Amino acid sequence: MFFRPSRSILASALATTALLGAVTAVTPAAHAASFSTQAYTCHMSYSGGRAYAGHYSGNTVVPTRTSVSQAGAEAQCLLKNYGAGAVDGIFGARSQAAMRNAQEDINDWYGHKVTVDGMPGPSSWPWLRKLISDQHL
């Protein structure tokens, strides 16, 4: 004996398949959008011979290379003229290359010997802020 589905069962199955197809088609795009990086705006200000971009005002936090941080966005804003790339808060390869160039300038211009490692840290944040402020004058 052969089972023959009714028209209402076939219509219901087709509607469910179409609905699931639409959900599957939308889900990857929606999922990808939730993980996209945000572009941050730089609000530059200068105080006491130091430059600030409005994301982090300290001198001790080392930005992370793999996730978004306020210190990363701050450093990227300060390093825009050094080719840091997009200000997304992730201190990746372009940001690190820009920081190495800034660290070399700090050492050349001020005679201070910060480690040229491509990462802003406690010894280089104050000098980076001074360098960018002095370039602004």
Coordinates of N, CA and C in Angstrom, one line a residue:
M1 N 0.8 -1.2 0.0 CA 0.0 0.0 0.0 C 0.9 1.2 0.0
F2 N 0.6 2.2 -0.8 CA 1.3 3.4 -1.0 C 0.6 4.5 -0.3
F3 N 1.4 5.4 0.5 CA 0.8 6.5 1.2 C 0.8 7.7 0.2
R4 N -0.4 8.3 0.0 CA -0.5 9.5 -0.8 C -0.9 10.6 0.1
P5 N 0.0 11.6 0.3 CA -0.3 12.8 1.2 C -1.4 13.6 0.5
S6 N -2.2 14.2 1.4 CA -3.3 15.1 0.9 C -2.6 16.4 0.5
R7 N -3.4 17.2 -0.2 CA -3.0 18.5 -0.7 C -2.6 19.4 0.5
S8 N -3.3 19.4 1.5 CA -3.0 20.3 2.7 C -1.7 19.9 3.3
I9 N -1.4 18.6 3.4 CA -0.1 18.2 3.9 C 1.0 18.6 3.0
L10 N 0.8 18.5 1.7 CA 1.9 18.9 0.8 C 2.1 20.4 0.9
A11 N 1.0 21.2 0.9 CA 1.1 22.6 1.0 C 1.8 23.0 2.3
S12 N 1.4 22.4 3.4 CA 2.1 22.6 4.7 C 3.6 22.3 4.6
A13 N 3.9 21.2 4.0 CA 5.3 20.8 3.9 C 6.1 21.8 3.1
L14 N 5.5 22.3 2.0 CA 6.2 23.2 1.1 C 6.4 24.6 1.8
A15 N 5.4 25.0 2.5 CA 5.5 26.3 3.3 C 6.5 26.2 4.3
T16 N 6.6 25.1 5.0 CA 7.6 24.9 6.1 C 9.0 24.9 5.4
T17 N 9.2 24.2 4.3 CA 10.5 24.2 3.6 C 10.9 25.6 3.2
A18 N 9.9 26.3 2.6 CA 10.2 27.7 2.2 C 10.6 28.5 3.3
L19 N 9.9 28.4 4.4 CA 10.2 29.2 5.6 C 11.6 28.9 6.2
L20 N 11.9 27.6 6.3 CA 13.2 27.2 6.8 C 14.3 27.7 5.9
G21 N 14.1 27.6 4.6 CA 15.0 28.1 3.6 C 15.3 29.6 3.8
A22 N 14.2 30.4 4.0 CA 14.4 31.8 4.2 C 15.1 32.1 5.5
V23 N 14.8 31.4 6.6 CA 15.5 31.5 7.8 C 17.0 31.2 7.7
T24 N 17.3 30.1 7.0 CA 18.7 29.7 6.8 C 19.4 30.8 5.9
A25 N 18.8 31.4 5.0 CA 19.4 32.4 4.1 C 19.7 33.6 4.9
V26 N 18.8 34.0 5.9 CA 19.0 35.2 6.6 C 20.0 35.0 7.8
T27 N 20.0 33.9 8.4 CA 20.8 33.7 9.6 C 22.3 34.0 9.4
P28 N 23.0 33.5 8.4 CA 24.4 33.8 8.3 C 24.7 35.3 8.2
A29 N 23.9 36.0 7.5 CA 24.2 37.4 7.3 C 23.9 38.2 8.7
A30 N 22.8 37.8 9.4 CA 22.5 38.4 10.6 C 23.6 38.1 11.7
H31 N 24.0 36.8 11.6 CA 25.1 36.4 12.5 C 26.4 37.1 12.3
A32 N 26.8 37.3 11.0 CA 28.0 38.0 10.7 C 27.9 39.4 11.1
A33 N 26.8 40.0 11.0 CA 26.7 41.5 11.3 C 26.9 41.6 12.8
S34 N 26.5 40.7 13.6 CA 26.7 40.8 15.1 C 28.1 40.7 15.5
F35 N 29.0 40.2 14.6 CA 30.4 40.1 15.0 C 31.3 41.2 14.2
S36 N 30.6 42.0 13.5 CA 31.4 43.0 12.7 C 32.0 44.0 13.7
T37 N 33.2 44.6 13.3 CA 33.8 45.5 14.2 C 33.2 46.9 14.0
Q38 N 33.3 47.7 15.1 CA 32.7 49.0 15.1 C 33.8 50.0 14.8
A39 N 33.5 51.0 14.0 CA 34.5 52.1 13.7 C 34.3 53.1 14.8
Y40 N 35.4 53.5 15.4 CA 35.3 54.5 16.5 C 35.7 55.9 16.0
T41 N 35.2 56.9 16.5 CA 35.5 58.3 16.2 C 36.5 58.8 17.1
C42 N 37.5 59.6 16.6 CA 38.5 60.2 17.4 C 38.1 61.6 17.7
H43 N 38.0 61.9 19.0 CA 37.7 63.3 19.5 C 39.0 63.8 20.1
M44 N 39.9 64.3 19.3 CA 41.2 64.8 19.8 C 41.1 66.0 20.7
S45 N 41.9 66.0 21.8 CA 42.0 67.1 22.7 C 43.5 67.1 23.2
Y46 N 43.9 68.3 23.6 CA 45.3 68.4 24.0 C 45.3 69.1 25.4
S47 N 46.0 68.6 26.3 CA 46.1 69.1 27.7 C 47.4 68.8 28.3
G48 N 48.1 69.8 28.8 CA 49.4 69.6 29.5 C 50.4 69.0 28.6
G49 N 50.4 69.3 27.4 CA 51.4 68.8 26.5 C 51.2 67.4 26.1
R50 N 50.0 66.9 26.2 CA 49.6 65.5 25.9 C 48.4 65.5 25.0
A51 N 48.3 64.5 24.1 CA 47.2 64.3 23.2 C 46.3 63.2 23.8
Y52 N 45.0 63.4 23.6 CA 43.9 62.4 24.0 C 42.9 62.3 22.9
A53 N 42.3 61.1 22.8 CA 41.4 60.9 21.7 C 40.0 60.6 22.2
G54 N 39.8 60.6 23.5 CA 38.5 60.4 24.1 C 38.1 59.0 24.4
H55 N 39.0 58.0 24.3 CA 38.6 56.6 24.6 C 39.3 56.0 25.8
Y56 N 40.4 56.5 26.1 CA 41.2 56.0 27.3 C 42.2 57.1 27.7
S57 N 42.2 57.5 28.9 CA 43.0 58.7 29.3 C 44.2 58.2 30.2
G58 N 44.4 56.9 30.4 CA 45.5 56.5 31.2 C 46.8 56.3 30.5
N59 N 47.7 55.7 31.2 CA 49.0 55.4 30.6 C 49.6 54.0 30.9
T60 N 48.7 53.1 31.4 CA 49.2 51.8 31.8 C 48.7 50.6 31.0
V61 N 47.5 50.7 30.5 CA 46.9 49.5 29.8 C 47.5 49.3 28.5
V62 N 47.9 48.0 28.2 CA 48.4 47.6 27.0 C 47.2 47.1 26.1
P63 N 47.0 47.6 24.9 CA 45.9 47.2 24.1 C 46.0 45.7 23.7
T64 N 44.9 45.1 23.5 CA 45.0 43.7 23.1 C 45.0 43.5 21.6
R65 N 45.7 42.5 21.1 CA 45.9 42.3 19.7 C 44.7 41.5 19.1
T66 N 43.8 41.0 19.9 CA 42.8 40.1 19.4 C 41.4 40.5 19.7
S67 N 41.2 41.4 20.5 CA 39.8 41.9 20.8 C 39.8 43.4 21.0
V68 N 38.6 43.9 21.0 CA 38.3 45.3 21.1 C 38.6 45.8 22.5
S69 N 39.4 46.9 22.6 CA 39.6 47.6 23.9 C 39.6 49.1 23.7
Q70 N 39.2 49.8 24.7 CA 39.2 51.3 24.7 C 40.7 51.8 24.5
A71 N 41.6 51.1 25.1 CA 43.0 51.5 25.0 C 43.5 51.3 23.5
G72 N 43.0 50.3 22.9 CA 43.3 50.0 21.5 C 42.8 51.1 20.6
A73 N 41.5 51.5 20.8 CA 40.9 52.6 20.0 C 41.7 53.9 20.3
E74 N 42.0 54.2 21.5 CA 42.8 55.4 21.8 C 44.1 55.5 21.1
A75 N 44.9 54.4 21.2 CA 46.2 54.3 20.5 C 46.0 54.5 19.0
Q76 N 45.0 53.8 18.4 CA 44.8 53.9 17.0 C 44.5 55.3 16.6
C77 N 43.7 56.0 17.4 CA 43.4 57.4 17.1 C 44.7 58.2 17.1
L78 N 45.5 58.0 18.1 CA 46.8 58.8 18.2 C 47.7 58.5 17.1
L79 N 47.6 57.3 16.6 CA 48.6 56.8 15.5 C 48.0 56.9 14.1
K80 N 46.9 57.6 13.9 CA 46.3 57.8 12.6 C 47.3 58.3 11.5
N81 N 48.1 59.3 11.9 CA 49.1 59.8 11.0 C 50.3 58.9 10.7
Y82 N 50.4 57.8 11.5 CA 51.4 56.8 11.3 C 50.9 55.6 10.6
G83 N 49.7 55.7 10.0 CA 49.2 54.6 9.2 C 48.6 53.4 10.0
A84 N 48.0 53.7 11.2 CA 47.4 52.7 12.0 C 46.2 52.0 11.4
G85 N 45.6 52.6 10.4 CA 44.5 51.9 9.7 C 43.2 52.3 10.4
A86 N 42.2 51.5 10.3 CA 40.9 51.7 10.8 C 40.9 51.7 12.4
V87 N 40.1 52.6 12.9 CA 40.0 52.7 14.4 C 38.9 51.8 14.8
D88 N 39.3 50.5 15.1 CA 38.3 49.5 15.5 C 38.5 49.0 16.9
G89 N 39.6 49.4 17.6 CA 39.9 49.0 18.9 C 40.7 47.7 19.0
I90 N 40.9 47.1 17.9 CA 41.8 45.9 17.9 C 43.2 46.3 17.4
F91 N 44.1 46.1 18.3 CA 45.5 46.6 18.0 C 46.3 45.5 17.2
G92 N 45.9 45.4 15.9 CA 46.5 44.4 15.0 C 47.8 44.8 14.4
A93 N 48.2 44.1 13.3 CA 49.5 44.3 12.7 C 49.7 45.7 12.2
R94 N 48.7 46.4 11.6 CA 49.0 47.8 11.1 C 49.2 48.7 12.3
S95 N 48.4 48.5 13.3 CA 48.5 49.4 14.5 C 49.9 49.2 15.1
Q96 N 50.3 48.0 15.2 CA 51.6 47.7 15.8 C 52.8 48.3 14.9
A97 N 52.7 48.2 13.6 CA 53.7 48.8 12.8 C 53.7 50.3 13.0
A98 N 52.5 50.9 13.0 CA 52.5 52.4 13.3 C 53.1 52.7 14.6
M99 N 52.8 51.9 15.6 CA 53.4 52.2 17.0 C 54.9 52.0 17.0
R100 N 55.4 51.0 16.2 CA 56.9 50.9 16.1 C 57.5 52.1 15.5
N101 N 56.9 52.7 14.5 CA 57.4 53.9 13.8 C 57.3 55.1 14.8
A102 N 56.3 55.2 15.6 CA 56.2 56.2 16.6 C 57.2 56.0 17.7
Q103 N 57.4 54.8 18.1 CA 58.4 54.6 19.1 C 59.8 54.9 18.6
E104 N 60.1 54.7 17.4 CA 61.4 55.1 16.8 C 61.5 56.6 16.8
D105 N 60.4 57.3 16.4 CA 60.4 58.8 16.4 C 60.6 59.3 17.9
I106 N 60.0 58.7 18.8 CA 60.2 59.1 20.2 C 61.6 59.0 20.6
N107 N 62.2 57.9 20.3 CA 63.7 57.7 20.6 C 64.5 58.7 19.9
D108 N 64.3 58.9 18.6 CA 65.1 59.9 17.8 C 64.9 61.3 18.3
W109 N 63.6 61.7 18.5 CA 63.3 63.1 18.7 C 63.6 63.6 20.1
Y110 N 63.3 62.6 21.1 CA 63.4 63.0 22.5 C 64.6 62.4 23.2
G111 N 65.3 61.5 22.5 CA 66.5 60.9 23.1 C 66.1 59.9 24.2
H112 N 64.8 59.6 24.3 CA 64.3 58.6 25.3 C 64.4 57.3 24.6
K113 N 64.7 56.3 25.3 CA 64.8 54.9 24.8 C 63.7 54.0 25.2
V114 N 62.5 54.2 24.6 CA 61.4 53.3 24.8 C 61.7 52.0 24.0
T115 N 61.2 50.9 24.4 CA 61.4 49.7 23.7 C 60.5 49.8 22.4
V116 N 61.1 49.4 21.3 CA 60.4 49.4 20.0 C 59.8 48.1 19.8
D117 N 58.7 47.9 20.4 CA 58.0 46.6 20.3 C 56.6 46.6 19.7
G118 N 56.2 47.8 19.3 CA 54.9 48.0 18.6 C 53.7 48.0 19.5
M119 N 53.9 48.0 20.8 CA 52.8 48.0 21.7 C 52.9 49.2 22.7
P120 N 51.9 50.0 22.8 CA 51.9 51.1 23.8 C 51.7 50.4 25.2
G121 N 52.6 50.8 26.1 CA 52.5 50.3 27.5 C 52.9 51.4 28.4
P122 N 53.1 51.1 29.7 CA 53.4 52.1 30.7 C 54.5 53.0 30.4
S123 N 55.6 52.5 29.7 CA 56.7 53.4 29.4 C 56.5 54.2 28.2
S124 N 55.6 53.8 27.3 CA 55.5 54.5 26.0 C 54.2 55.3 25.8
W125 N 53.2 55.1 26.6 CA 52.0 55.9 26.5 C 52.2 57.4 26.7
P126 N 52.9 57.7 27.8 CA 53.2 59.2 28.0 C 53.9 59.8 26.9
W127 N 54.9 59.1 26.3 CA 55.7 59.6 25.2 C 54.9 59.7 23.9
L128 N 54.0 58.7 23.7 CA 53.2 58.7 22.5 C 52.3 59.9 22.6
R129 N 51.7 60.2 23.8 CA 50.8 61.3 23.9 C 51.6 62.6 23.7
K130 N 52.8 62.7 24.2 CA 53.6 63.9 24.0 C 54.0 64.1 22.5
L131 N 54.4 63.0 21.9 CA 54.8 63.1 20.5 C 53.6 63.6 19.6
I132 N 52.4 63.1 19.8 CA 51.3 63.5 19.0 C 50.9 64.9 19.3
S133 N 51.0 65.3 20.6 CA 50.7 66.7 21.0 C 51.7 67.6 20.3
D134 N 53.0 67.3 20.4 CA 54.0 68.1 19.8 C 53.8 68.3 18.2
Q135 N 53.4 67.2 17.6 CA 53.2 67.2 16.2 C 52.0 68.1 15.8
H136 N 51.1 68.2 16.8 CA 49.8 69.0 16.5 C 50.1 70.5 16.6
L137 N 51.2 70.9 17.3 CA 51.5 72.4 17.4 C 51.9 73.0 16.1

